[in-house]
Amino acid sequence: MTRLGFDPLLPWPVLAALAVLALAVAGWAAWNGLKGWAFRGLAILAAALALAVPVIQSGIRLALSDIVILLDDRSASQSLPGRPGQTDAALDELTARIEALPNTEIRRVTVGDDDAGSLLGQAMTRAIAAEPDSRLAGVIAVTDGLAHDPAMIPAQVPAPVHVLLTGQPADWDRRLVIEEAPAFAIIGQPVTIRVRVQDQGAVPAEIQGTPALLSLSVDGQVAQSLAAPPDQSLELQFVPEHAGQNVVRVGFAAPQSDPAELTDRNNSAAIQIQGVRDRLRVLLVSGEPHAGERTWRNLLKSDTNVDLIHFTILRSPDNMDPVPVDEMSLIAFPTRELFMERIKDFDLIIFDRYSVRGILPPEYYLNIQHYVEEGGALLVSAGPEMATVQSLNLSPLGGILPAMPTGRVLDGAFLPQLTDEGQRHPVTSGLSGAPTGAEGEDHWGRWLRMSQARARPGAQVVLSGRDDQPLLVLDRVGQGRVAQLTSDQVWLWGRGFEGGGPQLELLRRIAHWSMKEPELEEETLLADVGRDLRVTVTRRTMQDEAGPITITGPDGSQSELPLTEAGPGRFTATWQAPGPGIYQLRDGEVSRVLALGPAAPREFEQTVAGGDAFRAVTEATRGAIMNLSDGVPAVRTVRPDRDAHGEGMTGDWIAITPRDAASVAGLTHRPLLPGWAWLALIAGLALAGWLSEGRARLRGAQG
Amino acid sequence: MIRLLLAIAVVVLSLTAPLRAQDGDPDPRLVRAADEVALAYVVTGDPRIDEGSEAGLRGLSGELIRRTTVRPGEPIGIDLDQDDLSLLTFLYWPVTDDQPAPSPQAYVRLNHFLRSGGMILFDTRDGDIAGLGGPDGQASLQALAAPLDILPLAPVPHDHVLTRSFYLLQDFPGRWQGNQIWAEAPRADATAVEGVPFRTLNDGVSPVIIGPNAWAEAWAVDRRGNPMFTVGSGFDGQRQREMAMRFGINLIMYVLTGNYKSDQVHVPALLDRLRGEEGIR
């Protein structure tokens, strides 16, 4: 590369003034008839030129290759049957064709799966930004066109962008769309899940318009099924039955047709709905004011989620009091309303030192029994009245109470002990301060009195008291639960007698166990999902051993996971899930459904290939969106201002635009004439002017 | 001298084995207090006053048994320096001028007792003759109560649950009447939420009640059930003694049931809500 340049010694205006001066001088000379006018003007012009210092610039230029970005989409949606092979073949052929072009390099960019889906736009933007604009000759993406970041697709690219779509013209898919699903729901109240069955692509005629048979299963149990016509929103009702995670799976079987739909992985979705209790309503009935009554009140009133309805029998029919009623602050106990009409509204009924005094008629007790059998919770904290004829056990309610009194009150201090069952039972296991029998340990305080009782067969004795008599007995009755304490002295723990004990925690656990809190179930399978689909499985059981856990994967495959004992009644294991999906963990009767990863994989939202997301950029850069099912297009080169695709004799072609980019490696300046030559030129011109004029004058004088 | 040695021994013992002495059976009197909700009084060392306290609590216990479902056993005298308070629920503490202050160990136990749900009734028994009108009027009370861990006090308001925990009361008479009595002030940040005084872990029950009305003497009966001290005169005196008894019953109900009565105001509303929700379902 060589060219002429200037390296002026004076600013350009000065030189221009000099040039104007030269013309003016020449003009004046010509006007006066001076013969040397041309030489005079040229001399001054030459001086101006010399001051502008013309130079010869010569550089060393290196030609650069053109760059073609080849975007290789390997996200999960590209793994549908036939697509990986199609992609590989297309990439190989394109690579060969591009490499056949002179002076062209390929930058291959592979896009994998991200948690957020296929980030094709981001990958394209990054790849383009990494290359110099002046060398970019083309971008070719081999993809199914599914980009989860359409906003990141660049709007303007200095070279043609081509999108080559995988898939076949006959591709079609039917998928399930969850339009709306709640994350939380109140137990026992129906929630609505809105879904739609959507058809995409070339749906075969025999499938078009036929309904899909939707089934809804809750925690692995099929709950309902119904026919859902395609492309219509449908509302499914679901009633969460328990607190904690309710895994709802909605799905339909793949329709039978030829060709089959692209994938059945988007035919179902798992929705996790957290069941929460409405405000808990607790009915506390204290038979008499006693030292432990405020313990119950403190427990129940410190929980703002509890509506406590409390009645204490302050005066019984056998009390004598002459004081007029209007000077007393007593209200009648609305027994009929509480025990007959409203009983179903309570989540828990607590009888605290209640003695039968003829206040409640027998049918009320029977109604409480029905309440428990139908799923209610009853907790009895019995004082010494348990051993008397006023015992609740001798009322009709006695039929469901788990501890049967012998009629003896055991006076004297004793240390509540966890039984073997109590070590394992979630109500008592892990209570702080439990005596272990070790020498010199710091354990909870003693109680001073209990009633002797025998546990009903089948009931669980979790705490024992004096002479290993049952102290806390738990039992299931029908669908409900009953807990009974045979002593009323749990308040001594709260008072700190001999150091006290975990009184609030124990009472809280008893209450929540009786209300079927999932965390306090005896036989449970808990799964904590950690990072990267690592699952910590905890099996709690009353048995001596447990496991192995049978894991059924989303594809129906089964594997076994052995458990190791982590404590009494606790067995754990960690498990790495192979991928997202719905897994069922089962150990005998206990099972748990686990939904890992997103509710419905984003990758399969759009399975029929389509390049709409790239339409704007391909049009802006004169590129093309083509289907690979029509064959891999030929690759040509065109000028940047021409369409970069078209149809040729042998089929479609796409083009790249060679940029003829180069880099300059060095630059030299050489003056056009050396200084002395300029001096000679100017002097020569001036001399020539002078001589011509002088000679003319000489000749004129002679004539 | 023996007394001094004993006191030293108690202090040494309680230092080496604080609170957690599980050897042997606890004091049978205290076990009875826990089992029977027996009322307890502080033994002051003045036989006349201690006798009055015991008789007063005996009289109150008798009336409780007669009129309510509470069945307290025989009253128990408490030696603050020796007895474990964690088995007690209610402690009557007559304040006398020449009462020796309890040991520091005893104050540790007293503070724990107050924090864990116990209650002390301080009775200055002077009817506030000095007319000071405040709980800090009496130097001896001040000296005794200073080491106790109690929040600021306030006069018991006319709508306090003490005025309706069993009987409806306007005044809290003992042998004296018409005097202000004091309880722990409700916390400023938690007052008047729908009329419920406040929700704290202790159900908002004041751990101390302080007054000058010489209640034990008004409640006191001898072994045959006859009043031991004169209260007022004639019919008015009878009435005052009855009202003193009613205060005693209200007080024990407050000790045992806390704010139960002030919550009961809301029971109709809660039941109404249940009805309303049923209507919606």
mmCIF file of N, CA and C in Angstrom, chain A residues 533-633:
data_model
loop_
_atom_site.group_PDB
_atom_site.id
_atom_site.type_symbol
_atom_site.label_atom_id
_atom_site.label_comp_id
_atom_site.label_asym_id
_atom_site.label_seq_id
_atom_site.Cartn_x
_atom_site.Cartn_y
_atom_site.Cartn_z
ATOM 1 N N LEU A 533 -30.052 -31.470 42.623
ATOM 2 C CA LEU A 533 -30.900 -32.663 42.715
ATOM 3 C C LEU A 533 -30.368 -33.693 43.706
ATOM 4 N N ARG A 534 -29.630 -33.250 44.700
ATOM 5 C CA ARG A 534 -29.216 -34.179 45.754
ATOM 6 C C ARG A 534 -30.331 -34.242 46.776
ATOM 7 N N VAL A 535 -30.738 -35.445 47.088
ATOM 8 C CA VAL A 535 -31.885 -35.615 47.971
ATOM 9 C C VAL A 535 -31.434 -36.336 49.237
ATOM 10 N N THR A 536 -31.787 -35.770 50.384
ATOM 11 C CA THR A 536 -31.535 -36.454 51.643
ATOM 12 C C THR A 536 -32.836 -37.127 52.068
ATOM 13 N N VAL A 537 -32.795 -38.436 52.119
ATOM 14 C CA VAL A 537 -33.996 -39.199 52.442
ATOM 15 C C VAL A 537 -33.926 -39.593 53.912
ATOM 16 N N THR A 538 -34.975 -39.288 54.663
ATOM 17 C CA THR A 538 -35.035 -39.706 56.060
ATOM 18 C C THR A 538 -36.286 -40.543 56.255
ATOM 19 N N ARG A 539 -36.076 -41.732 56.779
ATOM 20 C CA ARG A 539 -37.198 -42.629 57.038
ATOM 21 C C ARG A 539 -37.336 -42.708 58.542
ATOM 22 N N ARG A 540 -38.516 -42.337 59.050
ATOM 23 C CA ARG A 540 -38.744 -42.464 60.486
ATOM 24 C C ARG A 540 -39.749 -43.578 60.697
ATOM 25 N N THR A 541 -39.448 -44.417 61.633
ATOM 26 C CA THR A 541 -40.317 -45.568 61.811
ATOM 27 C C THR A 541 -40.319 -46.016 63.261
ATOM 28 N N MET A 542 -41.357 -46.722 63.650
ATOM 29 C CA MET A 542 -41.397 -47.313 64.980
ATOM 30 C C MET A 542 -40.754 -48.700 64.957
ATOM 31 N N GLN A 543 -40.423 -49.197 63.778
ATOM 32 C CA GLN A 543 -39.822 -50.524 63.649
ATOM 33 C C GLN A 543 -38.320 -50.464 63.949
ATOM 34 N N ASP A 544 -37.723 -51.659 64.048
ATOM 35 C CA ASP A 544 -36.291 -51.715 64.335
ATOM 36 C C ASP A 544 -35.450 -51.484 63.100
ATOM 37 N N GLU A 545 -35.993 -51.824 61.961
ATOM 38 C CA GLU A 545 -35.217 -51.562 60.757
ATOM 39 C C GLU A 545 -36.113 -51.059 59.637
ATOM 40 N N ALA A 546 -35.478 -50.493 58.650
ATOM 41 C CA ALA A 546 -36.246 -49.914 57.555
ATOM 42 C C ALA A 546 -35.433 -50.013 56.287
ATOM 43 N N GLY A 547 -36.147 -49.937 55.200
ATOM 44 C CA GLY A 547 -35.493 -49.879 53.913
ATOM 45 C C GLY A 547 -35.231 -51.249 53.331
ATOM 46 N N PRO A 548 -34.617 -51.350 52.179
ATOM 47 C CA PRO A 548 -34.225 -50.200 51.358
ATOM 48 C C PRO A 548 -35.437 -49.517 50.708
ATOM 49 N N ILE A 549 -35.212 -48.285 50.288
ATOM 50 C CA ILE A 549 -36.265 -47.508 49.649
ATOM 51 C C ILE A 549 -36.300 -47.865 48.168
ATOM 52 N N THR A 550 -37.488 -48.107 47.663
ATOM 53 C CA THR A 550 -37.621 -48.342 46.228
ATOM 54 C C THR A 550 -37.949 -47.016 45.562
ATOM 55 N N ILE A 551 -37.123 -46.668 44.593
ATOM 56 C CA ILE A 551 -37.327 -45.393 43.904
ATOM 57 C C ILE A 551 -37.817 -45.674 42.493
ATOM 58 N N THR A 552 -38.980 -45.143 42.168
ATOM 59 C CA THR A 552 -39.505 -45.294 40.818
ATOM 60 C C THR A 552 -39.317 -43.977 40.094
ATOM 61 N N GLY A 553 -38.582 -44.036 39.007
ATOM 62 C CA GLY A 553 -38.249 -42.807 38.288
ATOM 63 C C GLY A 553 -39.358 -42.371 37.350
ATOM 64 N N PRO A 554 -39.182 -41.239 36.698
ATOM 65 C CA PRO A 554 -40.208 -40.722 35.800
ATOM 66 C C PRO A 554 -40.477 -41.657 34.620
ATOM 67 N N ASP A 555 -39.469 -42.442 34.266
ATOM 68 C CA ASP A 555 -39.653 -43.349 33.129
ATOM 69 C C ASP A 555 -40.106 -44.733 33.568
ATOM 70 N N GLY A 556 -40.428 -44.898 34.843
ATOM 71 C CA GLY A 556 -40.917 -46.177 35.329
ATOM 72 C C GLY A 556 -39.829 -47.106 35.816
ATOM 73 N N SER A 557 -38.577 -46.745 35.647
ATOM 74 C CA SER A 557 -37.494 -47.617 36.095
ATOM 75 C C SER A 557 -37.419 -47.613 37.612
ATOM 76 N N GLN A 558 -37.015 -48.719 38.197
ATOM 77 C CA GLN A 558 -36.955 -48.812 39.648
ATOM 78 C C GLN A 558 -35.526 -49.035 40.114
ATOM 79 N N SER A 559 -35.200 -48.409 41.218
ATOM 80 C CA SER A 559 -33.902 -48.687 41.812
ATOM 81 C C SER A 559 -34.087 -48.738 43.321
ATOM 82 N N GLU A 560 -33.097 -49.266 44.011
ATOM 83 C CA GLU A 560 -33.207 -49.397 45.457
ATOM 84 C C GLU A 560 -32.138 -48.565 46.139
ATOM 85 N N LEU A 561 -32.518 -47.986 47.256
ATOM 86 C CA LEU A 561 -31.596 -47.129 47.995
ATOM 87 C C LEU A 561 -31.517 -47.666 49.419
ATOM 88 N N PRO A 562 -30.361 -48.191 49.819
ATOM 89 C CA PRO A 562 -30.258 -48.708 51.193
ATOM 90 C C PRO A 562 -30.178 -47.549 52.198
ATOM 91 N N LEU A 563 -30.661 -47.798 53.415
ATOM 92 C CA LEU A 563 -30.666 -46.767 54.452
ATOM 93 C C LEU A 563 -29.705 -47.157 55.563
ATOM 94 N N THR A 564 -29.170 -46.152 56.227
ATOM 95 C CA THR A 564 -28.359 -46.434 57.404
ATOM 96 C C THR A 564 -29.017 -45.802 58.621
ATOM 97 N N GLU A 565 -28.849 -46.451 59.774
ATOM 98 C CA GLU A 565 -29.527 -45.990 60.978
ATOM 99 C C GLU A 565 -28.813 -44.752 61.513
ATOM 100 N N ALA A 566 -29.586 -43.698 61.767
ATOM 101 C CA ALA A 566 -29.000 -42.455 62.263
ATOM 102 C C ALA A 566 -29.415 -42.184 63.698
ATOM 103 N N GLY A 567 -30.237 -43.023 64.259
ATOM 104 C CA GLY A 567 -30.712 -42.823 65.621
ATOM 105 C C GLY A 567 -31.880 -43.757 65.839
ATOM 106 N N PRO A 568 -32.450 -43.766 67.046
ATOM 107 C CA PRO A 568 -33.583 -44.664 67.267
ATOM 108 C C PRO A 568 -34.738 -44.301 66.343
ATOM 109 N N GLY A 569 -35.104 -45.250 65.503
ATOM 110 C CA GLY A 569 -36.236 -45.016 64.620
ATOM 111 C C GLY A 569 -35.961 -44.061 63.481
ATOM 112 N N ARG A 570 -34.681 -43.707 63.266
ATOM 113 C CA ARG A 570 -34.365 -42.783 62.165
ATOM 114 C C ARG A 570 -33.353 -43.425 61.235
ATOM 115 N N PHE A 571 -33.681 -43.487 59.972
ATOM 116 C CA PHE A 571 -32.786 -44.059 58.981
ATOM 117 C C PHE A 571 -32.623 -43.054 57.857
ATOM 118 N N THR A 572 -31.407 -42.869 57.420
ATOM 119 C CA THR A 572 -31.206 -41.844 56.394
ATOM 120 C C THR A 572 -30.321 -42.351 55.264
ATOM 121 N N ALA A 573 -30.371 -41.651 54.174
ATOM 122 C CA ALA A 573 -29.501 -41.911 53.036
ATOM 123 C C ALA A 573 -29.505 -40.668 52.170
ATOM 124 N N THR A 574 -28.447 -40.471 51.419
ATOM 125 C CA THR A 574 -28.491 -39.393 50.441
ATOM 126 C C THR A 574 -28.488 -40.027 49.057
ATOM 127 N N TRP A 575 -29.158 -39.363 48.178
ATOM 128 C CA TRP A 575 -29.380 -39.934 46.856
ATOM 129 C C TRP A 575 -29.252 -38.854 45.814
ATOM 130 N N GLN A 576 -28.556 -39.177 44.755
ATOM 131 C CA GLN A 576 -28.403 -38.226 43.657
ATOM 132 C C GLN A 576 -29.400 -38.591 42.568
ATOM 133 N N ALA A 577 -30.368 -37.717 42.356
ATOM 134 C CA ALA A 577 -31.359 -38.001 41.322
ATOM 135 C C ALA A 577 -30.715 -37.844 39.952
ATOM 136 N N PRO A 578 -31.031 -38.766 39.029
ATOM 137 C CA PRO A 578 -30.392 -38.681 37.708
ATOM 138 C C PRO A 578 -30.868 -37.481 36.893
ATOM 139 N N GLY A 579 -32.041 -36.975 37.160
ATOM 140 C CA GLY A 579 -32.511 -35.838 36.370
ATOM 141 C C GLY A 579 -33.830 -35.362 36.924
ATOM 142 N N PRO A 580 -34.345 -34.266 36.399
ATOM 143 C CA PRO A 580 -35.621 -33.775 36.903
ATOM 144 C C PRO A 580 -36.762 -34.709 36.541
ATOM 145 N N GLY A 581 -37.860 -34.576 37.251
ATOM 146 C CA GLY A 581 -39.020 -35.412 36.987
ATOM 147 C C GLY A 581 -39.698 -35.800 38.288
ATOM 148 N N ILE A 582 -40.696 -36.648 38.155
ATOM 149 C CA ILE A 582 -41.439 -37.065 39.343
ATOM 150 C C ILE A 582 -40.936 -38.438 39.776
ATOM 151 N N TYR A 583 -40.512 -38.524 41.013
ATOM 152 C CA TYR A 583 -40.019 -39.781 41.548
ATOM 153 C C TYR A 583 -40.932 -40.236 42.660
ATOM 154 N N GLN A 584 -41.107 -41.526 42.757
ATOM 155 C CA GLN A 584 -41.855 -42.042 43.887
ATOM 156 C C GLN A 584 -40.903 -42.845 44.752
ATOM 157 N N LEU A 585 -40.833 -42.481 46.029
ATOM 158 C CA LEU A 585 -40.016 -43.222 46.980
ATOM 159 C C LEU A 585 -40.961 -44.076 47.801
ATOM 160 N N ARG A 586 -40.613 -45.316 48.000
ATOM 161 C CA ARG A 586 -41.529 -46.177 48.729
ATOM 162 C C ARG A 586 -40.745 -47.127 49.625
ATOM 163 N N ASP A 587 -41.261 -47.279 50.834
ATOM 164 C CA ASP A 587 -40.761 -48.324 51.716
ATOM 165 C C ASP A 587 -41.980 -48.968 52.333
ATOM 166 N N GLY A 588 -42.345 -50.125 51.797
ATOM 167 C CA GLY A 588 -43.538 -50.791 52.304
ATOM 168 C C GLY A 588 -44.765 -49.924 52.079
ATOM 169 N N GLU A 589 -45.414 -49.600 53.194
ATOM 170 C CA GLU A 589 -46.661 -48.846 53.097
ATOM 171 C C GLU A 589 -46.428 -47.353 52.894
ATOM 172 N N VAL A 590 -45.237 -46.914 53.268
ATOM 173 C CA VAL A 590 -44.992 -45.481 53.275
ATOM 174 C C VAL A 590 -44.397 -45.049 51.951
ATOM 175 N N SER A 591 -44.961 -44.045 51.383
ATOM 176 C CA SER A 591 -44.386 -43.583 50.131
ATOM 177 C C SER A 591 -44.421 -42.071 50.094
ATOM 178 N N ARG A 592 -43.624 -41.553 49.217
ATOM 179 C CA ARG A 592 -43.584 -40.105 49.065
ATOM 180 C C ARG A 592 -43.301 -39.800 47.601
ATOM 181 N N VAL A 593 -44.042 -38.852 47.102
ATOM 182 C CA VAL A 593 -43.831 -38.451 45.719
ATOM 183 C C VAL A 593 -43.017 -37.177 45.729
ATOM 184 N N LEU A 594 -42.046 -37.163 44.875
ATOM 185 C CA LEU A 594 -41.092 -36.069 44.899
ATOM 186 C C LEU A 594 -41.013 -35.493 43.488
ATOM 187 N N ALA A 595 -41.243 -34.216 43.374
ATOM 188 C CA ALA A 595 -41.117 -33.588 42.057
ATOM 189 C C ALA A 595 -39.813 -32.814 42.048
ATOM 190 N N LEU A 596 -38.895 -33.235 41.207
ATOM 191 C CA LEU A 596 -37.595 -32.568 41.137
ATOM 192 C C LEU A 596 -37.530 -31.738 39.872
ATOM 193 N N GLY A 597 -36.904 -30.605 39.980
ATOM 194 C CA GLY A 597 -36.765 -29.750 38.818
ATOM 195 C C GLY A 597 -38.050 -28.974 38.569
ATOM 196 N N PRO A 598 -38.115 -28.288 37.439
ATOM 197 C CA PRO A 598 -39.279 -27.450 37.158
ATOM 198 C C PRO A 598 -40.534 -28.280 36.957
ATOM 199 N N ALA A 599 -41.692 -27.631 37.133
ATOM 200 C CA ALA A 599 -42.977 -28.325 37.052
ATOM 201 C C ALA A 599 -43.122 -29.019 35.706
ATOM 202 N N ALA A 600 -42.843 -28.311 34.634
ATOM 203 C CA ALA A 600 -42.835 -28.921 33.314
ATOM 204 C C ALA A 600 -41.567 -28.400 32.668
ATOM 205 N N PRO A 601 -40.740 -29.279 32.109
ATOM 206 C CA PRO A 601 -39.457 -28.820 31.579
ATOM 207 C C PRO A 601 -39.671 -27.738 30.527
ATOM 208 N N ARG A 602 -38.994 -26.647 30.653
ATOM 209 C CA ARG A 602 -39.176 -25.532 29.710
ATOM 210 C C ARG A 602 -38.765 -25.942 28.311
ATOM 211 N N GLU A 603 -37.820 -26.878 28.278
ATOM 212 C CA GLU A 603 -37.272 -27.259 26.982
ATOM 213 C C GLU A 603 -38.322 -27.867 26.070
ATOM 214 N N PHE A 604 -39.386 -28.414 26.716
ATOM 215 C CA PHE A 604 -40.357 -29.108 25.879
ATOM 216 C C PHE A 604 -41.642 -28.319 25.713
ATOM 217 N N GLU A 605 -41.538 -27.025 25.980
ATOM 218 C CA GLU A 605 -42.710 -26.187 25.766
ATOM 219 C C GLU A 605 -43.018 -26.055 24.285
ATOM 220 N N GLN A 606 -41.966 -26.020 23.516
ATOM 221 C CA GLN A 606 -42.123 -25.778 22.085
ATOM 222 C C GLN A 606 -41.269 -26.826 21.402
ATOM 223 N N THR A 607 -41.874 -27.882 20.925
ATOM 224 C CA THR A 607 -41.051 -28.962 20.394
ATOM 225 C C THR A 607 -41.038 -28.950 18.880
ATOM 226 N N VAL A 608 -42.083 -28.434 18.261
ATOM 227 C CA VAL A 608 -42.083 -28.361 16.804
ATOM 228 C C VAL A 608 -41.209 -27.178 16.420
ATOM 229 N N ALA A 609 -40.202 -27.474 15.577
ATOM 230 C CA ALA A 609 -39.206 -26.438 15.306
ATOM 231 C C ALA A 609 -39.835 -25.257 14.584
ATOM 232 N N GLY A 610 -39.377 -24.079 14.902
ATOM 233 C CA GLY A 610 -39.879 -22.866 14.257
ATOM 234 C C GLY A 610 -38.898 -21.743 14.537
ATOM 235 N N GLY A 611 -38.701 -20.896 13.545
ATOM 236 C CA GLY A 611 -37.648 -19.888 13.703
ATOM 237 C C GLY A 611 -38.174 -18.489 13.928
ATOM 238 N N ASP A 612 -39.399 -18.372 14.409
ATOM 239 C CA ASP A 612 -40.005 -17.042 14.522
ATOM 240 C C ASP A 612 -39.181 -16.092 15.369
ATOM 241 N N ALA A 613 -38.525 -16.651 16.376
ATOM 242 C CA ALA A 613 -37.767 -15.783 17.262
ATOM 243 C C ALA A 613 -36.637 -15.080 16.517
ATOM 244 N N PHE A 614 -36.179 -15.717 15.429
ATOM 245 C CA PHE A 614 -35.013 -15.179 14.719
ATOM 246 C C PHE A 614 -35.396 -14.400 13.470
ATOM 247 N N ARG A 615 -36.705 -14.273 13.247
ATOM 248 C CA ARG A 615 -37.167 -13.669 11.996
ATOM 249 C C ARG A 615 -36.588 -12.255 11.824
ATOM 250 N N ALA A 616 -36.641 -11.477 12.873
ATOM 251 C CA ALA A 616 -36.234 -10.070 12.750
ATOM 252 C C ALA A 616 -34.764 -9.956 12.350
ATOM 253 N N VAL A 617 -33.901 -10.724 13.022
ATOM 254 C CA VAL A 617 -32.477 -10.571 12.759
ATOM 255 C C VAL A 617 -32.099 -11.136 11.391
ATOM 256 N N THR A 618 -32.751 -12.214 10.977
ATOM 257 C CA THR A 618 -32.404 -12.755 9.651
ATOM 258 C C THR A 618 -32.841 -11.786 8.556
ATOM 259 N N GLU A 619 -34.006 -11.173 8.748
ATOM 260 C CA GLU A 619 -34.452 -10.229 7.719
ATOM 261 C C GLU A 619 -33.565 -8.991 7.684
ATOM 262 N N ALA A 620 -33.180 -8.541 8.871
ATOM 263 C CA ALA A 620 -32.348 -7.334 8.926
ATOM 264 C C ALA A 620 -30.993 -7.556 8.279
ATOM 265 N N THR A 621 -30.502 -8.783 8.311
ATOM 266 C CA THR A 621 -29.167 -9.042 7.775
ATOM 267 C C THR A 621 -29.228 -9.771 6.439
ATOM 268 N N ARG A 622 -30.438 -9.873 5.853
ATOM 269 C CA ARG A 622 -30.644 -10.535 4.554
ATOM 270 C C ARG A 622 -30.271 -12.009 4.624
ATOM 271 N N GLY A 623 -30.426 -12.600 5.794
ATOM 272 C CA GLY A 623 -30.158 -14.024 5.951
ATOM 273 C C GLY A 623 -31.426 -14.816 5.718
ATOM 274 N N ALA A 624 -31.382 -16.126 6.001
ATOM 275 C CA ALA A 624 -32.519 -16.991 5.699
ATOM 276 C C ALA A 624 -32.834 -17.888 6.894
ATOM 277 N N ILE A 625 -34.104 -18.292 6.980
ATOM 278 C CA ILE A 625 -34.486 -19.362 7.900
ATOM 279 C C ILE A 625 -34.873 -20.532 7.012
ATOM 280 N N MET A 626 -34.183 -21.627 7.144
ATOM 281 C CA MET A 626 -34.454 -22.771 6.256
ATOM 282 C C MET A 626 -34.616 -24.032 7.071
ATOM 283 N N ASN A 627 -35.335 -24.978 6.499
ATOM 284 C CA ASN A 627 -35.517 -26.256 7.163
ATOM 285 C C ASN A 627 -34.478 -27.237 6.675
ATOM 286 N N LEU A 628 -33.824 -27.893 7.604
ATOM 287 C CA LEU A 628 -32.818 -28.878 7.211
ATOM 288 C C LEU A 628 -33.459 -30.087 6.557
ATOM 289 N N SER A 629 -34.768 -30.264 6.805
ATOM 290 C CA SER A 629 -35.438 -31.409 6.193
ATOM 291 C C SER A 629 -35.454 -31.262 4.663
ATOM 292 N N ASP A 630 -35.254 -30.049 4.154
ATOM 293 C CA ASP A 630 -35.164 -29.845 2.703
ATOM 294 C C ASP A 630 -33.742 -30.051 2.183
ATOM 295 N N GLY A 631 -32.835 -30.460 3.032
ATOM 296 C CA GLY A 631 -31.455 -30.649 2.618
ATOM 297 C C GLY A 631 -30.584 -29.527 3.147
ATOM 298 N N VAL A 632 -29.267 -29.837 3.269
ATOM 299 C CA VAL A 632 -28.344 -28.829 3.774
ATOM 300 C C VAL A 632 -28.045 -27.873 2.627
ATOM 301 N N PRO A 633 -28.243 -26.579 2.799
ATOM 302 C CA PRO A 633 -28.043 -25.652 1.687
ATOM 303 C C PRO A 633 -26.574 -25.506 1.311
#
